[in-house]
Amino acid sequence: MQISFLHPSMDGSFDILCSSDASLAEGRRS
């Protein structure tokens, strides 16, 4: 199941990510 969600990017905007990219998103948080 693909779940899209908003992820705040460093420039203040929001990136739309899929659940498949969750691991990548966590890596970009740090």
N, CA, C and O atoms as a Tinker XYZ file with bonds, in Angstrom:
   120  protein
     1  N      0.844000   -1.204000    0.000000    73     2
     2  CA     0.000000    0.000000    0.000000    64     1     3
     3  C      0.875000    1.248000    0.000000    63     2     4     5
     4  O      1.769000    1.382000    0.835000    81     3
     5  N      0.624000    2.144000   -0.918000    73     3     6
     6  CA     1.401000    3.370000   -1.008000    64     5     7
     7  C      0.705000    4.482000   -0.234000    63     6     8     9
     8  O     -0.432000    4.844000   -0.538000    81     7
     9  N      1.391000    5.018000    0.763000    73     7    10
    10  CA     0.818000    6.112000    1.544000    64     9    11
    11  C      1.639000    7.371000    1.308000    63    10    12    13
    12  O      2.828000    7.419000    1.620000    81    11
    13  N      0.992000    8.383000    0.758000    73    11    14
    14  CA     1.691000    9.641000    0.522000    64    13    15
    15  C      1.519000   10.543000    1.732000    63    14    16    17
    16  O      0.451000   10.572000    2.343000    81    15
    17  N      2.566000   11.280000    2.078000    73    15    18
    18  CA     2.471000   12.192000    3.209000    64    17    19
    19  C      3.378000   13.388000    2.971000    63    18    20    21
    20  O      4.298000   13.333000    2.155000    81    19
    21  N      3.108000   14.473000    3.695000    73    19    22
    22  CA     3.908000   15.676000    3.529000    64    21    23
    23  C      5.093000   15.649000    4.466000    63    22    24    25
    24  O      4.956000   15.352000    5.652000    81    23
    25  N      6.255000   15.961000    3.927000    73    23    26
    26  CA     7.472000   15.988000    4.731000    64    25    27
    27  C      8.114000   17.365000    4.589000    63    26    28    29
    28  O      8.473000   17.766000    3.482000    81    27
    29  N      8.264000   18.096000    5.701000    73    27    30
    30  CA     8.856000   19.435000    5.646000    64    29    31
    31  C     10.308000   19.385000    5.186000    63    30    32    33
    32  O     11.130000   18.684000    5.776000    81    31
    33  N     10.613000   20.118000    4.146000    73    31    34
    34  CA    11.990000   20.150000    3.666000    64    33    35
    35  C     12.743000   21.295000    4.329000    63    34    36    37
    36  O     12.154000   22.115000    5.033000    81    35
    37  N     14.043000   21.342000    4.100000    73    35    38
    38  CA    14.892000   22.288000    4.815000    64    37    39
    39  C     14.600000   23.733000    4.411000    63    38    40    41
    40  O     14.882000   24.652000    5.181000    81    39
    41  N     14.045000   23.950000    3.223000    73    39    42
    42  CA    13.788000   25.319000    2.774000    64    41    43
    43  C     12.425000   25.816000    3.249000    63    42    44    45
    44  O     12.022000   26.933000    2.924000    81    43
    45  N     11.716000   24.989000    4.017000    73    43    46
    46  CA    10.445000   25.425000    4.585000    64    45    47
    47  C      9.249000   24.945000    3.782000    63    46    48    49
    48  O      8.110000   25.055000    4.236000    81    47
    49  N      9.498000   24.410000    2.586000    73    47    50
    50  CA     8.392000   23.891000    1.792000    64    49    51
    51  C      8.122000   22.441000    2.174000    63    50    52    53
    52  O      8.766000   21.902000    3.073000    81    51
    53  N      7.183000   21.820000    1.500000    73    51    54
    54  CA     6.846000   20.444000    1.846000    64    53    55
    55  C      7.068000   19.525000    0.659000    63    54    56    57
    56  O      6.683000   19.832000   -0.469000    81    55
    57  N      7.695000   18.394000    0.936000    73    55    58
    58  CA     7.893000   17.391000   -0.107000    64    57    59
    59  C      6.854000   16.290000    0.061000    63    58    60    61
    60  O      6.576000   15.860000    1.181000    81    59
    61  N      6.284000   15.835000   -1.042000    73    59    62
    62  CA     5.321000   14.738000   -0.979000    64    61    63
    63  C      6.060000   13.423000   -1.192000    63    62    64    65
    64  O      6.611000   13.170000   -2.263000    81    63
    65  N      6.062000   12.599000   -0.162000    73    63    66
    66  CA     6.787000   11.334000   -0.233000    64    65    67
    67  C      5.827000   10.161000   -0.167000    63    66    68    69
    68  O      4.697000   10.299000    0.301000    81    67
    69  N      6.275000    9.015000   -0.634000    73    67    70
    70  CA     5.498000    7.792000   -0.528000    64    69    71
    71  C      6.071000    6.931000    0.590000    63    70    72    73
    72  O      7.202000    7.140000    1.029000    81    71
    73  N      5.292000    5.974000    1.041000    73    71    74
    74  CA     5.736000    5.094000    2.116000    64    73    75
    75  C      7.000000    4.342000    1.710000    63    74    76    77
    76  O      7.796000    3.950000    2.563000    81    75
    77  N      7.179000    4.147000    0.423000    73    75    78
    78  CA     8.354000    3.433000   -0.071000    64    77    79
    79  C      9.611000    4.273000    0.117000    63    78    80    81
    80  O     10.721000    3.741000    0.131000    81    79
    81  N      9.436000    5.592000    0.261000    73    79    82
    82  CA    10.571000    6.487000    0.429000    64    81    83
    83  C     10.764000    6.870000    1.888000    63    82    84    85
    84  O     11.533000    7.780000    2.197000    81    83
    85  N     10.072000    6.181000    2.784000    73    83    86
    86  CA    10.119000    6.527000    4.203000    64    85    87
    87  C     11.541000    6.464000    4.744000    63    86    88    89
    88  O     11.959000    7.347000    5.493000    81    87
    89  N     12.277000    5.441000    4.377000    73    87    90
    90  CA    13.649000    5.284000    4.864000    64    89    91
    91  C     14.528000    6.430000    4.367000    63    90    92    93
    92  O     15.395000    6.914000    5.095000    81    91
    93  N     14.307000    6.855000    3.143000    73    91    94
    94  CA    15.061000    7.974000    2.593000    64    93    95
    95  C     14.724000    9.256000    3.330000    63    94    96    97
    96  O     15.602000   10.075000    3.604000    81    95
    97  N     13.452000    9.425000    3.651000    73    95    98
    98  CA    13.003000   10.622000    4.350000    64    97    99
    99  C     13.645000   10.705000    5.730000    63    98   100   101
   100  O     14.071000   11.776000    6.161000    81    99
   101  N     13.711000    9.574000    6.416000    73    99   102
   102  CA    14.321000    9.539000    7.745000    64   101   103
   103  C     15.796000    9.900000    7.649000    63   102   104   105
   104  O     16.340000   10.545000    8.545000    81   103
   105  N     16.433000    9.493000    6.580000    73   103   106
   106  CA    17.845000    9.788000    6.396000    64   105   107
   107  C     18.070000   11.272000    6.150000    63   106   108   109
   108  O     19.095000   11.824000    6.549000    81   107
   109  N     17.103000   11.923000    5.489000    73   107   110
   110  CA    17.256000   13.339000    5.181000    64   109   111
   111  C     16.957000   14.201000    6.400000    63   110   112   113
   112  O     17.376000   15.357000    6.457000    81   111
   113  N     16.234000   13.652000    7.379000    73   111   114
   114  CA    15.887000   14.416000    8.583000    64   113   115
   115  C     17.139000   14.802000    9.358000    63   114   116   117
   116  O     17.246000   15.924000    9.853000    81   115
   117  N     18.071000   13.887000    9.462000    73   115   118
   118  CA    19.274000   14.138000   10.253000    64   117   119
   119  C     20.205000   15.133000    9.554000    63   118   120
   120  O     21.268000   15.459000   10.082000    81   119
